[in-house]
Structures are given as structure tokens and as C-alpha cells.
Tab-separated table of C-alpha atoms in Angstrom:
chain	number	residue	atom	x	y	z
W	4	UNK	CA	0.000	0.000	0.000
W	5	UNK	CA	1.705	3.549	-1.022
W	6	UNK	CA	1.806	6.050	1.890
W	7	UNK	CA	2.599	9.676	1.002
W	8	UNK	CA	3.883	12.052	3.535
W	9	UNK	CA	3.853	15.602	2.981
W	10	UNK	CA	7.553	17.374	4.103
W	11	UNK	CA	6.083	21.029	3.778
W	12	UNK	CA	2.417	21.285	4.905
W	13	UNK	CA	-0.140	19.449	3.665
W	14	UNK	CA	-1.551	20.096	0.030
W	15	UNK	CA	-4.317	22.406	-0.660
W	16	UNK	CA	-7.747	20.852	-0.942
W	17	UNK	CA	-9.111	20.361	-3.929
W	18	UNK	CA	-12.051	18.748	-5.672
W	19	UNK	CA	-15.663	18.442	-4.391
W	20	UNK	CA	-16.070	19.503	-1.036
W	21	UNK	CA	-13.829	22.341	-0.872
W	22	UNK	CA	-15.447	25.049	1.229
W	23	UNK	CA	-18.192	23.218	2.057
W	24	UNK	CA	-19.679	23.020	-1.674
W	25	UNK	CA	-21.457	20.004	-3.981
W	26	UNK	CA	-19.568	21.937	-7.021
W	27	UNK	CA	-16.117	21.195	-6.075
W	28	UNK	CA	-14.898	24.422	-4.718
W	29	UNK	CA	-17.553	27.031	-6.006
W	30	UNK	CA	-19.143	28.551	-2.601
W	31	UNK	CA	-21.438	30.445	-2.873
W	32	UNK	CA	-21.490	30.872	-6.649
W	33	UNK	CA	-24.426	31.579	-8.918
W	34	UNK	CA	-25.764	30.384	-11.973
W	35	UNK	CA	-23.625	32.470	-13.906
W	36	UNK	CA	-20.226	30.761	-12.305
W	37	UNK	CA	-22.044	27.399	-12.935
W	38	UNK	CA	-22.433	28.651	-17.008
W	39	UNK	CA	-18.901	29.819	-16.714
W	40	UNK	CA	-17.104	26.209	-15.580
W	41	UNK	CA	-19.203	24.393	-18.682
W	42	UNK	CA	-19.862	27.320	-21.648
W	43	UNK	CA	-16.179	29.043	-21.057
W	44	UNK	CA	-17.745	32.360	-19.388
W	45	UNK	CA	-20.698	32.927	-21.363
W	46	UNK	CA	-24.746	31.965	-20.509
W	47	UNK	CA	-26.287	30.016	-23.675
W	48	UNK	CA	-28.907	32.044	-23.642
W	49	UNK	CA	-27.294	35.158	-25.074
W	50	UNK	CA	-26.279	36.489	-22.098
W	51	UNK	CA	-22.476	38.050	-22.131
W	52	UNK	CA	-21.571	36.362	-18.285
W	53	UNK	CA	-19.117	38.044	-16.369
W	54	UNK	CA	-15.769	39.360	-17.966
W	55	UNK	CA	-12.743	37.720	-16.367
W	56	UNK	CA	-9.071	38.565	-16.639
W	57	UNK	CA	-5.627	36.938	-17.560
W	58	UNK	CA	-5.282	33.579	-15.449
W	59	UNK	CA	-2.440	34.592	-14.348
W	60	UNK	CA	1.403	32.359	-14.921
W	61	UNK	CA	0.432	28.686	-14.971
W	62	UNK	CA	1.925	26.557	-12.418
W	63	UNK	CA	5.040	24.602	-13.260
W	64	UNK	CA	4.733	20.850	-13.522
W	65	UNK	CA	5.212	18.535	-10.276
W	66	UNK	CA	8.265	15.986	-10.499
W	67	UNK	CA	9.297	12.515	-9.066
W	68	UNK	CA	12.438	11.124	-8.137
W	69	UNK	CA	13.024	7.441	-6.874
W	70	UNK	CA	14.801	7.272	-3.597
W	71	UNK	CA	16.835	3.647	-2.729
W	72	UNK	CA	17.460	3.199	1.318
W	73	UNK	CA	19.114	0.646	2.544
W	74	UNK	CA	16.585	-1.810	5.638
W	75	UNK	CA	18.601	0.050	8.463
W	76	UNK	CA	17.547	3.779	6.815
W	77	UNK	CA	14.585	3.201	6.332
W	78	UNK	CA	13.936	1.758	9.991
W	79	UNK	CA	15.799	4.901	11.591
W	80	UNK	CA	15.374	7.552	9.377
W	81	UNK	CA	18.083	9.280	7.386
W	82	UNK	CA	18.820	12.582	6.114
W	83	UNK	CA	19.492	12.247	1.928
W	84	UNK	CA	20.727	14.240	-0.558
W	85	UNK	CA	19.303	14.762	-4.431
W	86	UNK	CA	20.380	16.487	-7.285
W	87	UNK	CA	18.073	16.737	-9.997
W	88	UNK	CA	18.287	18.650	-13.196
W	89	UNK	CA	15.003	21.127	-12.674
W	90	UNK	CA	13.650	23.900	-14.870
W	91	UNK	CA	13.971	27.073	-12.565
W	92	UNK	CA	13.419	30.463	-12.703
W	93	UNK	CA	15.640	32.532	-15.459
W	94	UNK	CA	17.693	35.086	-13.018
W	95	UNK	CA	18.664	36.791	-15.560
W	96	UNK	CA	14.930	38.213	-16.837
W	97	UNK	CA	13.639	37.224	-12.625
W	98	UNK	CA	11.247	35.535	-14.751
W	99	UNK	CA	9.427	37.482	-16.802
W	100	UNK	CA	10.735	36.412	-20.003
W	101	UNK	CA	11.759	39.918	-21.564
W	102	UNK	CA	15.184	41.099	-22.154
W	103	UNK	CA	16.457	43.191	-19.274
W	104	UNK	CA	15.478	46.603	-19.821
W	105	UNK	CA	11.862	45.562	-21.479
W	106	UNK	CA	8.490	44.542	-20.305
W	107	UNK	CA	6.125	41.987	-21.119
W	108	UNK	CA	3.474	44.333	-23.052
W	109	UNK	CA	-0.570	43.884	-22.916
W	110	UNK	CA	-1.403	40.920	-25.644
W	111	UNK	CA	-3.182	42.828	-29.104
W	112	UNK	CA	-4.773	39.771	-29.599
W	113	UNK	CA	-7.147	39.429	-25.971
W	114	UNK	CA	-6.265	42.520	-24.900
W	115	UNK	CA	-5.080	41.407	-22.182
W	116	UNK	CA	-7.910	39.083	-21.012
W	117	UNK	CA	-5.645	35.673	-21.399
W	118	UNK	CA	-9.040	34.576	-23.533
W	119	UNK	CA	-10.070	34.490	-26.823
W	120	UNK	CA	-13.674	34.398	-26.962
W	121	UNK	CA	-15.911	32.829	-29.913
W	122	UNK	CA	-19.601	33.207	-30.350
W	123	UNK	CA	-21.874	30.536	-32.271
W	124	UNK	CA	-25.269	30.539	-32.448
W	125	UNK	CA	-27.402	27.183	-31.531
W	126	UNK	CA	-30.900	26.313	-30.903
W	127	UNK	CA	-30.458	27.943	-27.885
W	128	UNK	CA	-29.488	31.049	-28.775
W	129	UNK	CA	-25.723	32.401	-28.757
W	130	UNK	CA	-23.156	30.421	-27.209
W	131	UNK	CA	-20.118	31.885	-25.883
W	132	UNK	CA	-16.886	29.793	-25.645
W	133	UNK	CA	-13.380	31.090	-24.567
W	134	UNK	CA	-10.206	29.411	-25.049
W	135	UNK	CA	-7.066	30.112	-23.876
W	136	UNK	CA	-5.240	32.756	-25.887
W	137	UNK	CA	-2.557	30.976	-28.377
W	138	UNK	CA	-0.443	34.142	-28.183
W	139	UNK	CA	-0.014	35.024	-24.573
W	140	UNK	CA	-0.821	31.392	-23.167
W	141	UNK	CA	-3.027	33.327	-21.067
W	142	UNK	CA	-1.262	35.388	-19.415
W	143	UNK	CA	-2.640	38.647	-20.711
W	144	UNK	CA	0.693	39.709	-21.882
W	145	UNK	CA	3.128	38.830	-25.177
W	146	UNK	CA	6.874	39.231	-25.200
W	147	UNK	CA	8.064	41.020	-28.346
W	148	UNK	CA	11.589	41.456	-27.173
W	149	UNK	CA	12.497	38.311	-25.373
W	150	UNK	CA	14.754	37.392	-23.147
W	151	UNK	CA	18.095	35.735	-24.973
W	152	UNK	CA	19.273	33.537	-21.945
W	153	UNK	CA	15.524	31.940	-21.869
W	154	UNK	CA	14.167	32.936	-24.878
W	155	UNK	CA	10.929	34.532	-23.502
W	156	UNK	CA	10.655	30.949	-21.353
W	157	UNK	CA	11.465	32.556	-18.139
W	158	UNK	CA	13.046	29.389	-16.999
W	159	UNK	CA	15.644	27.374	-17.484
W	160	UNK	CA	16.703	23.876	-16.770
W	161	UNK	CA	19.647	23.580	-14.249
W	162	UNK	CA	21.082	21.541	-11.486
W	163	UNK	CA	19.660	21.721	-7.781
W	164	UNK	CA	20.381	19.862	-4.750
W	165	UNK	CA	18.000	19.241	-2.208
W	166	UNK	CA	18.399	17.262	1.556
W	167	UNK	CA	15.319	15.160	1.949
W	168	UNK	CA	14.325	14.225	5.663
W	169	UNK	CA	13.259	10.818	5.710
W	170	UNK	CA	10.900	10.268	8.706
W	171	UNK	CA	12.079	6.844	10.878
W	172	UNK	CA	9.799	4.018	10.529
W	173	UNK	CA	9.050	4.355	6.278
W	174	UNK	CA	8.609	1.227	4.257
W	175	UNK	CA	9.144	0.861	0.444
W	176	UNK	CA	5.976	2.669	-1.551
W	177	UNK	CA	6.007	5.654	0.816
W	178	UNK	CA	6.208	8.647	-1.421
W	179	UNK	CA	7.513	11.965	0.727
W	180	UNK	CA	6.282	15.551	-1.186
W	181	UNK	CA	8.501	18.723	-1.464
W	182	UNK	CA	6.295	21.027	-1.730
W	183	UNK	CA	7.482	23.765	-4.495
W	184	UNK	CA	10.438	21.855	-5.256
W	185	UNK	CA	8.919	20.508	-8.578
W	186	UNK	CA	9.542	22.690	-11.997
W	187	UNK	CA	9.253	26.273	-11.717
W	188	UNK	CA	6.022	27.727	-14.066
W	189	UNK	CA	6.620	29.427	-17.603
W	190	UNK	CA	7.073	33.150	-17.107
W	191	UNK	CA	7.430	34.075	-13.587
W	192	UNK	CA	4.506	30.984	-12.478
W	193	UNK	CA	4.765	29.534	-9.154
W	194	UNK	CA	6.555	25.972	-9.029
W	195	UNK	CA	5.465	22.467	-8.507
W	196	UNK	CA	6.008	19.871	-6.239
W	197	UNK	CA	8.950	17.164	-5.844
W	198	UNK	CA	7.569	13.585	-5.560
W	199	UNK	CA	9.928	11.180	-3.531
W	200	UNK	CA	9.575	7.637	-4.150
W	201	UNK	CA	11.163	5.716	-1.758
W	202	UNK	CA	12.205	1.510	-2.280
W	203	UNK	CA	13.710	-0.151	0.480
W	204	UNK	CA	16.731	-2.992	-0.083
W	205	UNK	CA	15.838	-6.217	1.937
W	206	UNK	CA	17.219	-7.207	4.860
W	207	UNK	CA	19.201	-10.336	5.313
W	208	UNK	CA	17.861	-11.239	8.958
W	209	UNK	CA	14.679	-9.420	9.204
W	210	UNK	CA	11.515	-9.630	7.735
W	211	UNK	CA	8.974	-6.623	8.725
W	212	UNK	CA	5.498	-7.043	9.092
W	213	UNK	CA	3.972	-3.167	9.437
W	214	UNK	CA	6.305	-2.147	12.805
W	215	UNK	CA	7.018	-5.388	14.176
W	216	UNK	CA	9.828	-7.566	12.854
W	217	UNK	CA	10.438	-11.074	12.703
W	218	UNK	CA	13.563	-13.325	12.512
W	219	UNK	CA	14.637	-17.015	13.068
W	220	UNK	CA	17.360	-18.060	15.889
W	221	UNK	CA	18.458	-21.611	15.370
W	222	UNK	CA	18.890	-24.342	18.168
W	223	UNK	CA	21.037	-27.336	19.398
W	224	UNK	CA	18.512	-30.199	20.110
W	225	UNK	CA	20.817	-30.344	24.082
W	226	UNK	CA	19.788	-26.298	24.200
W	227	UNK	CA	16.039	-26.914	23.677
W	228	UNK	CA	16.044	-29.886	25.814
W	229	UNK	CA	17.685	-28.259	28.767
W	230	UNK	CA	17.132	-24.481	28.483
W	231	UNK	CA	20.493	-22.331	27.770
W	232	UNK	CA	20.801	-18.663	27.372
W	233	UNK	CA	21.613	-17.392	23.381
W	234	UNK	CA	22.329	-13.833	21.696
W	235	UNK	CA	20.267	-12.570	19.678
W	236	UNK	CA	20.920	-9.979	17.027
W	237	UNK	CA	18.349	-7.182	17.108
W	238	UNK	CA	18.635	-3.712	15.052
W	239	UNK	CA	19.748	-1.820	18.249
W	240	UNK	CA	22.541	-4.722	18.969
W	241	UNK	CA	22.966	-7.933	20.195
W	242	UNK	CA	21.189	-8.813	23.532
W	243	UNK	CA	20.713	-12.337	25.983
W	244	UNK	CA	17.735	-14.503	25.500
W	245	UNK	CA	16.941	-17.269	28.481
W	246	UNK	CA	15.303	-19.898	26.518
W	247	UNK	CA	13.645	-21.998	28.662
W	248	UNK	CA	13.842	-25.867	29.052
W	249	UNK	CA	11.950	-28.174	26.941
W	250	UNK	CA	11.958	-25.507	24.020
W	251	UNK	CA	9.780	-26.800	20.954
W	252	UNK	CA	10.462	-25.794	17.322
W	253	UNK	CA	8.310	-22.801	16.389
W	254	UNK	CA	8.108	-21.111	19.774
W	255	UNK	CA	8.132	-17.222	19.273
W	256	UNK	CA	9.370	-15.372	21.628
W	257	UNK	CA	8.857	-11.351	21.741
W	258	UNK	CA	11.102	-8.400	22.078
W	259	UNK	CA	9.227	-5.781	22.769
W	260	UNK	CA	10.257	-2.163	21.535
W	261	UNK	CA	13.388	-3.587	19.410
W	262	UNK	CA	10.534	-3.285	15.917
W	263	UNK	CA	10.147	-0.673	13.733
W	264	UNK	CA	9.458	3.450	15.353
W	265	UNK	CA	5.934	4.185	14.635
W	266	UNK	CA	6.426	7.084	11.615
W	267	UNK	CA	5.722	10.739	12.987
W	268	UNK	CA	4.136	8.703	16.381
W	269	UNK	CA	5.232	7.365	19.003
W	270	UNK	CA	6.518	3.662	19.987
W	271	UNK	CA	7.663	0.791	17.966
W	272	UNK	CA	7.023	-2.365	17.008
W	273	UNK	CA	8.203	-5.374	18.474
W	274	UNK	CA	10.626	-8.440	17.128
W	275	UNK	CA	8.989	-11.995	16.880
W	276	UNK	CA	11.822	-14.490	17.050
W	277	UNK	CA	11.034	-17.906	16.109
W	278	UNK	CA	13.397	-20.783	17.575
W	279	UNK	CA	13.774	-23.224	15.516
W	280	UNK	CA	15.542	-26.715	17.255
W	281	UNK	CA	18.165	-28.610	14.841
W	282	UNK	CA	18.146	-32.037	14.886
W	283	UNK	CA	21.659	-33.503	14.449
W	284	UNK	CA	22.088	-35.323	11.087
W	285	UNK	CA	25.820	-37.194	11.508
W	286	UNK	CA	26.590	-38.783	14.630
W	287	UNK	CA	29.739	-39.776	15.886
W	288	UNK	CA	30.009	-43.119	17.757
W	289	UNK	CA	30.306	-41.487	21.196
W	290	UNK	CA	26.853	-39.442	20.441
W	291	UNK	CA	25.217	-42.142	18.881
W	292	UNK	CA	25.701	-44.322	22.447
W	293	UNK	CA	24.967	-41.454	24.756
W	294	UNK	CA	21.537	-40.549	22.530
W	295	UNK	CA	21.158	-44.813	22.817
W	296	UNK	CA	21.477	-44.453	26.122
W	297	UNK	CA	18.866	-41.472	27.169
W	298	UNK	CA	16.781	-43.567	24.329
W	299	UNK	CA	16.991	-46.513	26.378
W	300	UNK	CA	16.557	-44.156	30.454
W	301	UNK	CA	12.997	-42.449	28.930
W	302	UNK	CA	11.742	-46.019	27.735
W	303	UNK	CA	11.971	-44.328	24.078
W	304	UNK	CA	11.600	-47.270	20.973
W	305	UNK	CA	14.635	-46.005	18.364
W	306	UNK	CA	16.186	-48.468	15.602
W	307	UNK	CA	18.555	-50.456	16.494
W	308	UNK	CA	22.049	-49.944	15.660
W	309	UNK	CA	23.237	-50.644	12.475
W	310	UNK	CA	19.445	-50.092	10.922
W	311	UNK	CA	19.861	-46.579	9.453
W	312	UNK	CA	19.300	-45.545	6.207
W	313	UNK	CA	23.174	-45.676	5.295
W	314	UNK	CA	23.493	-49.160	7.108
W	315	UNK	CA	20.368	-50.331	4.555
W	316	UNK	CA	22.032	-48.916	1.938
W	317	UNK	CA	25.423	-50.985	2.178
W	318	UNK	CA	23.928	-54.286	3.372
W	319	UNK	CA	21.974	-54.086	-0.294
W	320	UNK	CA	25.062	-53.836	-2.127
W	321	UNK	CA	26.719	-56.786	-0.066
């Protein structure tokens, strides 16, 4: 499941609901605002609707960037530095896309509005629809003497280096936003955001499940049978574990706190280790009697000697 955490304030809402409204955003507004959003600014029923002005510089596109962290980062938290190549504003024209000296003037084709508007008539009457004007993009203003460094962009595309904060406790799919640290807007608009995708390297000894984590700690049969203490290796460090006697494969036993922090909370998680009791596989003779032996004190039935598999195997070829 992808998490997104936002590193400077959260976004601005958008969309239905916004200020309390069914129209996504449009409190309080009239028919005529409703005829605006769908017929450009202009009622269908010949009406000329409101006059509006430029919109204004456009907002520059957001960006992503994929982040790699090794287990241990991720688990902790890490500070990380990116350097992307990013269109920014042009300091030479602040933006504005003019050569220094000049000023964007009012667009002749709008004048100044940012729209070009276009009437048709229907079966209801005259419609009204307004585009975006192809000369200004909308701004309400043209460039006739641009700027040579952008050429009447008011951006351009360099190198910029950013520290990202990542926040202890993130997993692989958490995405972290920069807020205005995407591309900067054509002519002097605001800039996007910078979308961090993070992905996580496995770990070798753990495996996390949400903030707990969960590893394996292998046995002697003599340690499960008669209780021993062991070290086990945890993220903060090795530490003592009293395992008790009679031990069964598949007892878990919990650390608590030694998980994963809970991310911008409180806590952590805990580690699940799960003791797992090896049975020996090659005996030598001196075993072999001793394990006859306890066989033979606890009344347990055992094949007699000489009745393994590898004693089957070279009677057969006798």
C-alpha cells in the first residue's frame, strides 16, 4: 500500500467539497459561475456572463524522483541528498521572459484578457466559448523582445540539490512531497512539487510485518532440551535470550520495543523471534551411544544400531 507524507504542509484541498460546496470548490457561486465552468464564461442564452481577466502564470509541472534506502535507513530515518536537473526560474529576466530593460506588453490579440472568446449561435441562442489565448498562453501579456538567456521561457533547466528528511519508521511505496520543489512555471509561475519515491533494499535477517519484525534463531537439540541462554541480534545490537527448558520448534518469543518506530508517532514495534531446534544429522560413535542411552533411560523405541538408512544402503550392495 503507497503512503505519502507531505515534508512542507499538507496540500491544498481540492475537488468536491472544498469550502463546504457540492460543485467542487464554487461557494457560494451563482448560476452564472455554474455557465462559466461548462460554456467558457458565457450563458447560452445570449447572455455576455461576467468578464474575467488573464489567469495569471500557470503553475510549473510537479516531479518525481526514486529514492533507494538501505533496511537500516529506512527503519531509523536518514537525512538524503538529491540532485536533480530542474527547470527554474531565469535570473537573468527574474522571470518574466523579456530582455532586461523591457516589459512583457498587454497581448493585441485578448487585450489582455488571457481569452479568446468565440460566439456561435445554436438552438439555444448564442453560445459563448473562450479558449485560452494561443499568443499570450493566457497570461494577458506577449513578449516582443524576449529574453536571450531563456528565450521569452522565463526558466531554465539547471542543477539543484536538495536534503530530503526521511521520517524513521518508512517502508518501500512511501512517497515523501517537497512542496514547491517541482519545476518552476513558464514566465514568472509559481513551481510544482517534488515527488519522492522511496524503495527499500531487503534485509538479510529481518523480515517486517507493518512495525514489528520477525527473525529465526536456530537451536542445538541439548539447548532446547535443557534451556540455555543465546544472543540474539536485534537492530539496536545484540542482547541475551533465556530460553527456557523443553523448548519446541516454532516457539516465538517477543522483544518488545526492538521493531520498527511508529512514523511521525510514538513507539515501535516489536521483534517476533522464532526458535527453531536442529536435529543432528551425523553422529559420531560417542553421540550415537549417549543418545542410545537417554533412548533406552525415557523407555523411548529407536532403531537399532546398524538399521539406518546408510546401514540399509550398504547391506543391499553386499
Amino acid at each position: 500500500r503507497r503512503r505519502r507524507y507531505d515534508m512542507f504542509g499538507p496540500e491544498e484541498p481540492r475537488g468536491a467539497g472544498a469550502g463546504g460546496d457540492p460543485f467542487g470548490g464554487m461557494g457560494g457561486a451563482g448560476f452564472g459561475d455554474i455557465f462559466d465552468a461548462f460554456f467558457g464564461g458565457g450563458s447560452p442564452f445570449g447572455g455576455g456572463g461576467r468578464s474575467r481577466g488573464p489567469s495569471g502564470p500557470q503553475r510549473g509541472p510537479d516531479m518525481e524522483v526514486a529514492l533507494d534506502l538501505e533496511f537500516e535507513q529506512a527503519v531509523f530515518g536518514v537525512d538524503r541528498d538529491i540532485t536533480l536537473r530542474v527547470p527554474v526560474t531565469c535570473g537573468e529576466c527574474s522571470g518574466s521572459g523579456a530582455k532586461p530593460g523591457t516589459e512583457p506588453v498587454t497581448c493585441r490579440d485578448c487585450g489582455g484578457a488571457g481569452q479568446v472568446r468565440r460566439v456561435r449561435q445554436s438552438i439555444l441562442g448564442q453560445v459563448v466559448t473562450a479558449t485560452p489565448c494561443p499568443r499570450c498562453g493566457g497570461t494577458g501579456k506577449a513578449i516582443d523582445d524576449p529574453c536571450p538567456s531563456c528565450r521569452g521561457e522565463g526558466r531554465r533547466t539547471e542543477e539543484r540539490s536538495w536534503t530530503v528528511h526521511v521520517p524513521a519508521g518508512v517502508d518501500a511505496g512511501t512517497t515523501l512531497r517537497l512542496g514547491g520543489r517541482g519545476a518552476a512555471g513558464p514566465r514568472g509561475g509559481p513551481p510544482g512539487d517534488l515527488y519522492v519515491h522511496l524503495r527499500v533494499a531487503a534485509s538479510d535477517r529481518f523480515v517486517r510485518a507493518g512495525v514489528d519484525l520477525r527473525t529465526e534463531h536456530h537451536l542445538p537439540v541439548t539447548a532446547a532440551a535443557l534451556g540455555a541462554t543465546v544472543v540474539i541480534e536485534t537492530l539496536d545490537g545484540d542482547e541475551e535470550l533465556e530460553v527456557a527448558p523443553g523448548t519446541q520448534t516454532g516457539t516465538v518469543v517477543r522483544l518488545r520495543q526492538r521493531g520498527v518506530p511508529v512514523v511521525e508517532g510514538r513507539g515501535r514495534g516489536d521483534l517476533l523471534v522464532t526458535l527453531v531446534v536442529d536435529t543432528p544429522t551425523e553422529l559420531s560413535p560417542v553421540e550415537e551411544d549417549l543418545l542410545r542411552r537417554l533412548a533406552e533411560e525415557r523407555g523411548d523405541e529407536v532403531a537399532p544400531p546398524g538399521q539406518g538408512l546408510l546401514s540399509r544402503l550398504r547391506s543391499a550392495f553386499k
